[in-house]
mmCIF file of C-alpha atoms in Angstrom:
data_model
loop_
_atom_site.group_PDB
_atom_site.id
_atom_site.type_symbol
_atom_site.label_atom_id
_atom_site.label_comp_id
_atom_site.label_asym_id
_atom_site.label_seq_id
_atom_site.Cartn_x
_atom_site.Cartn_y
_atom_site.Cartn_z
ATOM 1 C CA UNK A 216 12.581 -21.534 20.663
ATOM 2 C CA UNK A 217 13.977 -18.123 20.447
ATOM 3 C CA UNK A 218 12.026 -14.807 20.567
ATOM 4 C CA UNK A 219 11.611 -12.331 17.464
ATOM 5 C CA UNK A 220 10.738 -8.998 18.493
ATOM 6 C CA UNK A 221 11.807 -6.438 15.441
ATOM 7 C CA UNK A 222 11.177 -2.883 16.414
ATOM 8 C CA UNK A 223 9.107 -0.045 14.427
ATOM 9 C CA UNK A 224 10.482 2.169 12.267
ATOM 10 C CA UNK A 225 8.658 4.158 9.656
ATOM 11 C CA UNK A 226 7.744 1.751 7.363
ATOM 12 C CA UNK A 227 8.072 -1.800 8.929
ATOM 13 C CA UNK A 228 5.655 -2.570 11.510
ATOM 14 C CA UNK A 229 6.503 -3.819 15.278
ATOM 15 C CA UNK A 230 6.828 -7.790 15.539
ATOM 16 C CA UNK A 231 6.476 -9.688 18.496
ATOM 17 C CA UNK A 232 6.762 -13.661 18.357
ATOM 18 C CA UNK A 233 7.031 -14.666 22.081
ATOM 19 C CA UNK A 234 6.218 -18.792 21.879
ATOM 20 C CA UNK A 235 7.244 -18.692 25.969
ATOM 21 C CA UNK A 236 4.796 -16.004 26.873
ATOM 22 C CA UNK A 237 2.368 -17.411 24.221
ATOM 23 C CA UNK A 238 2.615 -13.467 22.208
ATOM 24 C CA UNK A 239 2.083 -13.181 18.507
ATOM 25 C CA UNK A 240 1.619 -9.704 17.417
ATOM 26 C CA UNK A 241 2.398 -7.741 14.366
ATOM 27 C CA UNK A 242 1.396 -3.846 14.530
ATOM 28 C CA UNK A 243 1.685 -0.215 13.556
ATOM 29 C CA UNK A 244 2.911 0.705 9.641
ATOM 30 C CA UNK A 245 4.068 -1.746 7.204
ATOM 31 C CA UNK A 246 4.989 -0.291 3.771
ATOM 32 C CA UNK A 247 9.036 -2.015 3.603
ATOM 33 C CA UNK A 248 11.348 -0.975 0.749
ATOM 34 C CA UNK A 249 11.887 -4.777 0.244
ATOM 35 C CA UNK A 250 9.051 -6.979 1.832
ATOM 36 C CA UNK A 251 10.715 -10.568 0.981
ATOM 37 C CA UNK A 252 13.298 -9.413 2.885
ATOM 38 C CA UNK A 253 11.349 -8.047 6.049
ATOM 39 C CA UNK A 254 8.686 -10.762 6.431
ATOM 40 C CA UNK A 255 11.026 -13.628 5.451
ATOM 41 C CA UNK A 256 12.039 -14.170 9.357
ATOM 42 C CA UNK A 257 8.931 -13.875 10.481
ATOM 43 C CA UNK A 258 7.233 -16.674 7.913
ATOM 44 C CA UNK A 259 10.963 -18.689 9.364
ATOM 45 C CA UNK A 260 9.891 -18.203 13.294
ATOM 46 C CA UNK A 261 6.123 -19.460 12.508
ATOM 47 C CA UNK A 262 7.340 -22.326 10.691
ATOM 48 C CA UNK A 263 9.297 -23.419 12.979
ATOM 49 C CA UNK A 264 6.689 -22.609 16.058
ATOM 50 C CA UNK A 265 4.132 -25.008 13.545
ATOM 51 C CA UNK A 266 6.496 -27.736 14.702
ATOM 52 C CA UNK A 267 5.811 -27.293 18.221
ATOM 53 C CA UNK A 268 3.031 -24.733 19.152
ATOM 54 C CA UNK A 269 1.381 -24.090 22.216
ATOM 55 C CA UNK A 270 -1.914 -25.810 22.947
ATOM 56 C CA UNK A 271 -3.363 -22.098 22.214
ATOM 57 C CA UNK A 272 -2.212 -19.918 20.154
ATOM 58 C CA UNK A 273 -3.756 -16.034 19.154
ATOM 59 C CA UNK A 274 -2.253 -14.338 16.295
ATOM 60 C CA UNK A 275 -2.421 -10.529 16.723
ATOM 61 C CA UNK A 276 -2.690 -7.710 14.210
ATOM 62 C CA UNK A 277 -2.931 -4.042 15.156
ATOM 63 C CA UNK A 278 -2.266 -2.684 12.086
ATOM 64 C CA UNK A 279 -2.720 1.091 11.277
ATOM 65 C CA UNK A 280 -1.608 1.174 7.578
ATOM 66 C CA UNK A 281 -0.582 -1.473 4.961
ATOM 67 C CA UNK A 282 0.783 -1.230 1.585
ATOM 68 C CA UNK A 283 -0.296 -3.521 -1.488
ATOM 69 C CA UNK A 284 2.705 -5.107 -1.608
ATOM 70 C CA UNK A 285 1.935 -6.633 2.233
ATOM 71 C CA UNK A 286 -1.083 -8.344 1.689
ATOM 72 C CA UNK A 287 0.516 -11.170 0.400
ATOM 73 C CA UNK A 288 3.148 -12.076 2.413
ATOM 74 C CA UNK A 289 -0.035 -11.498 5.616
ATOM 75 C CA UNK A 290 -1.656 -13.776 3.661
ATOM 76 C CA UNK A 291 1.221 -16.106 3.754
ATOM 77 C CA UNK A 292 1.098 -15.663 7.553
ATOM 78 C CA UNK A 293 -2.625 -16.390 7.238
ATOM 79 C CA UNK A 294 -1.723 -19.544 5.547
ATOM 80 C CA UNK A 295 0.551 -21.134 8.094
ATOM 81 C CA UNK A 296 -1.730 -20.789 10.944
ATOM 82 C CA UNK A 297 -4.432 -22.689 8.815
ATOM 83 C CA UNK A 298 -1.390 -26.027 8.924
ATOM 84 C CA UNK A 299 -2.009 -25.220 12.530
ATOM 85 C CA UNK A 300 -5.987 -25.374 12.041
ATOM 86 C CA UNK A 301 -5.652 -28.966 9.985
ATOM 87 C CA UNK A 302 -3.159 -30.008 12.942
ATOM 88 C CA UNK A 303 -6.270 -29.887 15.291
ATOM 89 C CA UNK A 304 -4.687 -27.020 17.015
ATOM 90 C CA UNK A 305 -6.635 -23.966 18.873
ATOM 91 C CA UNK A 306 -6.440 -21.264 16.943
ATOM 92 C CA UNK A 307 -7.469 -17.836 16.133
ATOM 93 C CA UNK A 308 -6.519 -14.618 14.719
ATOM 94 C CA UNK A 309 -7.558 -11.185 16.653
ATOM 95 C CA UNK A 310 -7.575 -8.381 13.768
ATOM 96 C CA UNK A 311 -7.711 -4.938 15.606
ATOM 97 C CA UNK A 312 -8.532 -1.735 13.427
ATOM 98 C CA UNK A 313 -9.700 2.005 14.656
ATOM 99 C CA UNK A 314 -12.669 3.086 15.170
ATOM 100 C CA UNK A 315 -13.961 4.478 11.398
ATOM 101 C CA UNK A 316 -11.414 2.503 9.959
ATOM 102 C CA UNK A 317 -13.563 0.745 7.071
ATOM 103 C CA UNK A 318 -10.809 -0.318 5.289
ATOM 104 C CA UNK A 319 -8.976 -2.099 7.974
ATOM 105 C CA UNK A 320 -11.389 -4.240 8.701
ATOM 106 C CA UNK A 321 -12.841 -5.006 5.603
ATOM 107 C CA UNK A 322 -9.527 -6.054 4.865
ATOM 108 C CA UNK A 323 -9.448 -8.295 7.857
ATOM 109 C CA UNK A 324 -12.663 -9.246 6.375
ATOM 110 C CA UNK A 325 -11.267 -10.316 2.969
ATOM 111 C CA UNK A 326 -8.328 -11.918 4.870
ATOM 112 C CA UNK A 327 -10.795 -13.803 6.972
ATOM 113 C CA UNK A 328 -13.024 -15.640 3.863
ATOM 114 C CA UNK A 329 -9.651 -16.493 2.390
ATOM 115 C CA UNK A 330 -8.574 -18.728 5.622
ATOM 116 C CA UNK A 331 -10.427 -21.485 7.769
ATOM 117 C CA UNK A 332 -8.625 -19.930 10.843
ATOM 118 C CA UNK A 333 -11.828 -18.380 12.484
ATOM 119 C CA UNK A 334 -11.401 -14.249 12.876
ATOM 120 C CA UNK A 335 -11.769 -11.944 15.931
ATOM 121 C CA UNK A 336 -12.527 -8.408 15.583
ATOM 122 C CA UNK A 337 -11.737 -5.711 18.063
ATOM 123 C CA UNK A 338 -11.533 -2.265 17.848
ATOM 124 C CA UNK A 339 -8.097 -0.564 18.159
ATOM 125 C CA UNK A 340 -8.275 2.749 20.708
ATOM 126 C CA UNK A 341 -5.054 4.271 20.349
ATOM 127 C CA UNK B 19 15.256 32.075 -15.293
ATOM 128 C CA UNK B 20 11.536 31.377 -14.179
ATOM 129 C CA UNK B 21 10.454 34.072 -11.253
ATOM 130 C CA UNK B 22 9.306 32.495 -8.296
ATOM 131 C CA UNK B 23 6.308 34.593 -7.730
ATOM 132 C CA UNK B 24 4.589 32.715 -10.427
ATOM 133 C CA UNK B 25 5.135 29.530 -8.782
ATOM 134 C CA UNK B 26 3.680 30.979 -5.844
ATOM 135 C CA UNK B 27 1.395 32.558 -7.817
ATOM 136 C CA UNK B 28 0.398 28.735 -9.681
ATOM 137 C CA UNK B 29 0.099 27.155 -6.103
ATOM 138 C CA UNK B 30 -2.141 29.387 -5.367
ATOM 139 C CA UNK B 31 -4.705 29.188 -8.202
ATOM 140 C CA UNK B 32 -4.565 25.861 -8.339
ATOM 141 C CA UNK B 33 -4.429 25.070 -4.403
ATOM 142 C CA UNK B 34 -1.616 23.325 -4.745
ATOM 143 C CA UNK B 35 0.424 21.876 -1.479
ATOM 144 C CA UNK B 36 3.454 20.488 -3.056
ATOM 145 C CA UNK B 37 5.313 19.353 -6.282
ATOM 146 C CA UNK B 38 8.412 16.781 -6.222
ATOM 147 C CA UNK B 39 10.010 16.383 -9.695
ATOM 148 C CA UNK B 40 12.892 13.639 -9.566
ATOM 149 C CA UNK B 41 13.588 10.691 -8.269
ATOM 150 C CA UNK B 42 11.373 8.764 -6.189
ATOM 151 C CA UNK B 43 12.687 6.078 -3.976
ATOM 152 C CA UNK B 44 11.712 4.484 -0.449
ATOM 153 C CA UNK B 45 13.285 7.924 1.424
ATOM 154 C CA UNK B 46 10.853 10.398 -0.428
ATOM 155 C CA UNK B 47 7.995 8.347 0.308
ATOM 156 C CA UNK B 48 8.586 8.220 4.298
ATOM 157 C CA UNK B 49 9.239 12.177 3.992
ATOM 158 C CA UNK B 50 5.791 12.374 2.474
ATOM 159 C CA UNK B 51 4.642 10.439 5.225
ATOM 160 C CA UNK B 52 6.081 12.934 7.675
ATOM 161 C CA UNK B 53 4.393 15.128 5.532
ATOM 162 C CA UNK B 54 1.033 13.628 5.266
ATOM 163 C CA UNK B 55 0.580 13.474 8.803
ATOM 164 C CA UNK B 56 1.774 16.713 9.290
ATOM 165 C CA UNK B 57 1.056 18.943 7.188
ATOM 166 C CA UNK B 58 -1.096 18.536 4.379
ATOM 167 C CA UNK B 59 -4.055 16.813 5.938
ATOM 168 C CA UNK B 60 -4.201 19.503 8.977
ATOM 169 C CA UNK B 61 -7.187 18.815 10.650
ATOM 170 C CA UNK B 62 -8.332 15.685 9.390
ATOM 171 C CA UNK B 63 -8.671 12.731 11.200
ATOM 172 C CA UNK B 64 -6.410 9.892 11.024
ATOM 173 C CA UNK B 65 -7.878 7.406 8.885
ATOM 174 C CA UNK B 66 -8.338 10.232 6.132
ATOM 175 C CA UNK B 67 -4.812 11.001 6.605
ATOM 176 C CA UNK B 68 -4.112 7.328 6.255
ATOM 177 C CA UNK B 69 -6.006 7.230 2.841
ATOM 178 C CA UNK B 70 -4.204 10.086 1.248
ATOM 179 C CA UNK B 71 -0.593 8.587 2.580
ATOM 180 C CA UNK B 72 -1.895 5.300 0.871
ATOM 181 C CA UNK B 73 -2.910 6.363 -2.333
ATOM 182 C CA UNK B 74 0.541 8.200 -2.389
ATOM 183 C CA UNK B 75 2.776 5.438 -1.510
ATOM 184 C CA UNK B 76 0.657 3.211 -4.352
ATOM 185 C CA UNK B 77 0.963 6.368 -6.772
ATOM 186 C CA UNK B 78 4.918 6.225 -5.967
ATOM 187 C CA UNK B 79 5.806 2.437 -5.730
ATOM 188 C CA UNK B 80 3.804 1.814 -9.246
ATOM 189 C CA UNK B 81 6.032 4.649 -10.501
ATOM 190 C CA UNK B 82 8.750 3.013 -9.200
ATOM 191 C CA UNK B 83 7.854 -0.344 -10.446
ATOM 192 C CA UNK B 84 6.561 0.838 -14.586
ATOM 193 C CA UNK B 85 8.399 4.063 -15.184
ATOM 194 C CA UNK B 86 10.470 3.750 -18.367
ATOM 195 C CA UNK B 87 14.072 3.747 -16.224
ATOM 196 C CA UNK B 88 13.467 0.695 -14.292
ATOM 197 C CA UNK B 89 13.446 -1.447 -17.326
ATOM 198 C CA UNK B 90 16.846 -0.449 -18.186
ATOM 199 C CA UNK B 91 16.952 -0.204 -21.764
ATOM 200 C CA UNK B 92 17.793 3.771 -21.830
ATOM 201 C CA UNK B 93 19.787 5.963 -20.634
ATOM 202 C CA UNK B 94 18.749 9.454 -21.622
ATOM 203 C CA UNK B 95 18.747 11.490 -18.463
ATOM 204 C CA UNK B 96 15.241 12.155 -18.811
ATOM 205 C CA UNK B 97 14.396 8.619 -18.405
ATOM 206 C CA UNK B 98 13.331 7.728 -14.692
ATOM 207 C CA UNK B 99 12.353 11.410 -13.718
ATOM 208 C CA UNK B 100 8.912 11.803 -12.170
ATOM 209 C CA UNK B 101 6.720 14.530 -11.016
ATOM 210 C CA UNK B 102 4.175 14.126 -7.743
ATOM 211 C CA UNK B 103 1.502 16.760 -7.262
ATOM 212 C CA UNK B 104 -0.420 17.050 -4.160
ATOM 213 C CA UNK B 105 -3.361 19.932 -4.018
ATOM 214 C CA UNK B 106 -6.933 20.515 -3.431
ATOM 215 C CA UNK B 107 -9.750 20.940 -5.563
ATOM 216 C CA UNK B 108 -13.575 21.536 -4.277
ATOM 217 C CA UNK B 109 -14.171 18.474 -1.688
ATOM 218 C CA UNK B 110 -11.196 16.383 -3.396
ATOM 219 C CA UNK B 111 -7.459 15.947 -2.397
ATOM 220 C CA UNK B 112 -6.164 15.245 -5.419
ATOM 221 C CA UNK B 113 -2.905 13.525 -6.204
ATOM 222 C CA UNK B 114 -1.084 13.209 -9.352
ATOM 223 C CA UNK B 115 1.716 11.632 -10.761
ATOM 224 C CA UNK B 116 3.464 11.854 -14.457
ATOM 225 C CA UNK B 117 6.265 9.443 -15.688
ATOM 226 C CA UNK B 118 7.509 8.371 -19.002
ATOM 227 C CA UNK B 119 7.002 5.133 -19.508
ATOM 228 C CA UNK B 120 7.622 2.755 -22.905
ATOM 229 C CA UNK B 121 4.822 2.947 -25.618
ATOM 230 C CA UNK B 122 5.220 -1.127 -25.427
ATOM 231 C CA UNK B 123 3.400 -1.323 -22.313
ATOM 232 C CA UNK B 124 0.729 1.963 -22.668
ATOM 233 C CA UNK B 125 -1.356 -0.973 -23.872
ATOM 234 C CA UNK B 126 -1.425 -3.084 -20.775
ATOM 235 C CA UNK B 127 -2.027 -0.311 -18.358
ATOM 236 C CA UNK B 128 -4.536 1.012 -20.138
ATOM 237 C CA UNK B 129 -6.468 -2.249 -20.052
ATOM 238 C CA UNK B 130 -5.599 -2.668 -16.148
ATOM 239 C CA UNK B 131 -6.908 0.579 -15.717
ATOM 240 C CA UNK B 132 -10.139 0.550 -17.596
ATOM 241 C CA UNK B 133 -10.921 -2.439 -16.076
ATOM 242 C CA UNK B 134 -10.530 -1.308 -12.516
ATOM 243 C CA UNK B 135 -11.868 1.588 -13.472
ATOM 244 C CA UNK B 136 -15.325 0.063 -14.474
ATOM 245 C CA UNK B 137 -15.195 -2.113 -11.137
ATOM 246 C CA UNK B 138 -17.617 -1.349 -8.125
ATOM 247 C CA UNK B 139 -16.531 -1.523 -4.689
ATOM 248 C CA UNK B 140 -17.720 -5.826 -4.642
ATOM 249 C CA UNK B 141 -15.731 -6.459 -7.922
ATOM 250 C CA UNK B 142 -12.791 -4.791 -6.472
ATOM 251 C CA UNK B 143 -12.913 -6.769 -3.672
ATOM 252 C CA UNK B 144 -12.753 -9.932 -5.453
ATOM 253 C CA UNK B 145 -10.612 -8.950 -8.078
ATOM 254 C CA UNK B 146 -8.370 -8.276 -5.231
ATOM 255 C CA UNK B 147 -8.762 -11.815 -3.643
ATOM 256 C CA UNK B 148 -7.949 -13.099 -7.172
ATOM 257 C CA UNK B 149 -5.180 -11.540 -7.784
ATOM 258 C CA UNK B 150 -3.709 -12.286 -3.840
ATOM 259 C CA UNK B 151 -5.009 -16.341 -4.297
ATOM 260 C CA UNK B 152 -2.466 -16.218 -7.954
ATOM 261 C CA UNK B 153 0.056 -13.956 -6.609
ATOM 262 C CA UNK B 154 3.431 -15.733 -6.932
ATOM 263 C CA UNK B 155 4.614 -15.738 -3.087
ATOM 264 C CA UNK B 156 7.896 -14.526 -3.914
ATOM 265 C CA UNK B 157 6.156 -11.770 -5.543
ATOM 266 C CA UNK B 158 7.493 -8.100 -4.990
ATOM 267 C CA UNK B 159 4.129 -6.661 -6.439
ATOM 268 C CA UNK B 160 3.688 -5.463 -9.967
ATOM 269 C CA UNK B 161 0.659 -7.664 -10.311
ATOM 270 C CA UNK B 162 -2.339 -5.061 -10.122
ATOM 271 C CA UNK B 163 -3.014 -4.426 -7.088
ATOM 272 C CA UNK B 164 -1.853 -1.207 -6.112
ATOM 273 C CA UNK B 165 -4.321 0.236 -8.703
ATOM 274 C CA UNK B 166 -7.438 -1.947 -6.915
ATOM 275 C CA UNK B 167 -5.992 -0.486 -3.712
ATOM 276 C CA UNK B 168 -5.870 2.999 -4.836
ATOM 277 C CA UNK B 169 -9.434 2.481 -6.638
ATOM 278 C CA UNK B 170 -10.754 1.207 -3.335
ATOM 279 C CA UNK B 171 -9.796 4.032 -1.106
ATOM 280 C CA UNK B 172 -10.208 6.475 -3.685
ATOM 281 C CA UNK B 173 -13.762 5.824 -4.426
ATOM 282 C CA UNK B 174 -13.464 7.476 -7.276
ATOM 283 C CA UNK B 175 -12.800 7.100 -11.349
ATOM 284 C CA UNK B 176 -9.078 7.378 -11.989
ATOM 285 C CA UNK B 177 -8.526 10.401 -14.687
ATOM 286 C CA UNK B 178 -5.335 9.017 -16.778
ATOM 287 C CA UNK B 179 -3.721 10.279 -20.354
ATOM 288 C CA UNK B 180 -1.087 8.659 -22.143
ATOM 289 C CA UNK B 181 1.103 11.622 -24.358
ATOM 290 C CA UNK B 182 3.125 10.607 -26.818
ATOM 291 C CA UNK B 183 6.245 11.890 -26.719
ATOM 292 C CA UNK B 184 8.462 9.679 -29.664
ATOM 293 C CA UNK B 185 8.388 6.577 -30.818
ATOM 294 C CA UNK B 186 9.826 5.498 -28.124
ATOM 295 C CA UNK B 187 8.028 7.170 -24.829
ATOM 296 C CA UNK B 188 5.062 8.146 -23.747
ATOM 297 C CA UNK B 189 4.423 10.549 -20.708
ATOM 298 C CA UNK B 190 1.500 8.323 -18.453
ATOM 299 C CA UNK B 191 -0.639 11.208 -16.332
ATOM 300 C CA UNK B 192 -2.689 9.559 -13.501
ATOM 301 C CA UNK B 193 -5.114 11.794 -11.619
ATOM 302 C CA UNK B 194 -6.560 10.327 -7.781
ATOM 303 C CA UNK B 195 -8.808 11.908 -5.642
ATOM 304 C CA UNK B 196 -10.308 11.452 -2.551
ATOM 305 C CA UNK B 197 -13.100 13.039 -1.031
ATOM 306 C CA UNK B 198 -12.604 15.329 2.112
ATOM 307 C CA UNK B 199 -14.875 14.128 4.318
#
């Protein structure tokens, strides 16, 4: 299946969804103007990769700043990798956040309580 | 015409670092970002810098989403024109917004603010997983939780007024701060 890699800018954050190399990664700033219209590709590409993942898969987020408006559609990410969960497939989500960052990974937190996908969490050193 | 000196003079006094009266739309808010990082959080570390830039683009995209233009049912020029204030005060940077907004819905954010308001940092939480289980997933926000988001990082009471302004309008004042640290 083909690769989505969508480059920062400002507001959106940097996506990498590599199925070949077995890379999943969403990080930096995510505040879009429209946020349908930015995540919609990437909730496309993990659909599709649901139909045929790899036997392990890691779902990266590095993120430095969210908006409200963004929780969701993670969520919705969130969501799809627990069809992957009831599938019997490996998986697990790596949530990275700075060093003093409470927020970040109480949010991660939050996220994780919400899914059955089990939760890494790692410090971000930038 | 109004001498400049005495806005100098008013930033001053009130340790003020910047007013925007106008339109707000997704441009402003990535200049503020700019901004943010730059300028008006010298000095502090990135997370705190984070926090302010938060609470602003909350402050802004609620604005965006309640003030009285976006519902489209006027078209005095007044309509739709908002004021941002960024400044200091003691061991707060405060931020502040003003819009008009239509009397029919003072109600409604009053309650959503009172009631976030009155939440601890636990309720918050869980009024935010709430709100993210019912969210409609072709939702585009408007459901409450910029205001638990701003609560959360804020830490704080949000100061608000509602003014009046005919029996159509009322001017909706909403006062965040955040401690230095």
């Amino acid at each position: 299946m083909d690769t989505l890699n969508i480059e920062p800018t400002l507001d959106t954050p940097k996506v990498t969804l590599d199925k070949g190399n077995n890379l999943m990664e969403i990080s930096g700033k995510s505040f879009p103007e429209d946020i349908q219209e930015f995540f919609s590709p990437i909730l496309k590409w993990i659909d599709d990769y649901i139909e045929n993942p790899n036997p392990n898969t890691n779902f990266v987020f590095k993120l430095i700043y969210f908006n409200s408006a963004s929780y969701k559609p993670i969520l919705n990410v969130l969501f799809k990798l627990e069809r992957l969960v009831e599938k019997g497939a490996d998986v697990k989500v790596t949530w990275y956040a700075k060093d003093g960052d409470r927020e970040m990974k109480e949010s991660g937190e939050q996220f994780a309580e919400m899914v059955t996908v089990p939760f890494e969490f790692h410090e971000l050193v930038s | 015409m109004i001498n400049v000196f005495e806005i100098h003079h008013l930033f001053k006094i009130n340790n003020l670092q910047m007013i925007y009266n106008g339109e707000f739309n997704q441009d402003l808010i990535k200049s503020i970002l700019i901004l943010t990082e730059k300028k008006f959080t010298e000095g502090s570390d990135k997370v705190f810098k984070n926090k302010i830039f938060g609470v602003i683009v909350e402050c802004l995209q609620n604005i965006e989403r309640h003030s009285a233009k976006y519902d489209g049912t006027d078209s005095d020029s007044e309509v739709g024109s908002a004021i941002l204030v960024l400044g200091k005060d003691n061991n707060d940077f405060v931020i502040s917004t003003g819009n008009l907004i239509q009397n029919s819905r003072v109600d409604m954010l009053k309650k959503r603010l009172d009631r976030v308001n009155s939440a601890d940092m636990v309720e918050l939480k869980t009024m935010q997983k709430e709100v993210m289980r019912n969210m409609d997933v072709t939702s585009k926000g408007g459901s409450g939780l910029g205001l638990i988001d701003i609560a959360k990082k804020s830490e704080q009471s949000m100061e608000y007024d509602f003014m009046q302004i005919d029996e159509k309008f009322s001017f909706f004042i909403l006062r965040i701060k955040v401690g230095i640290n």
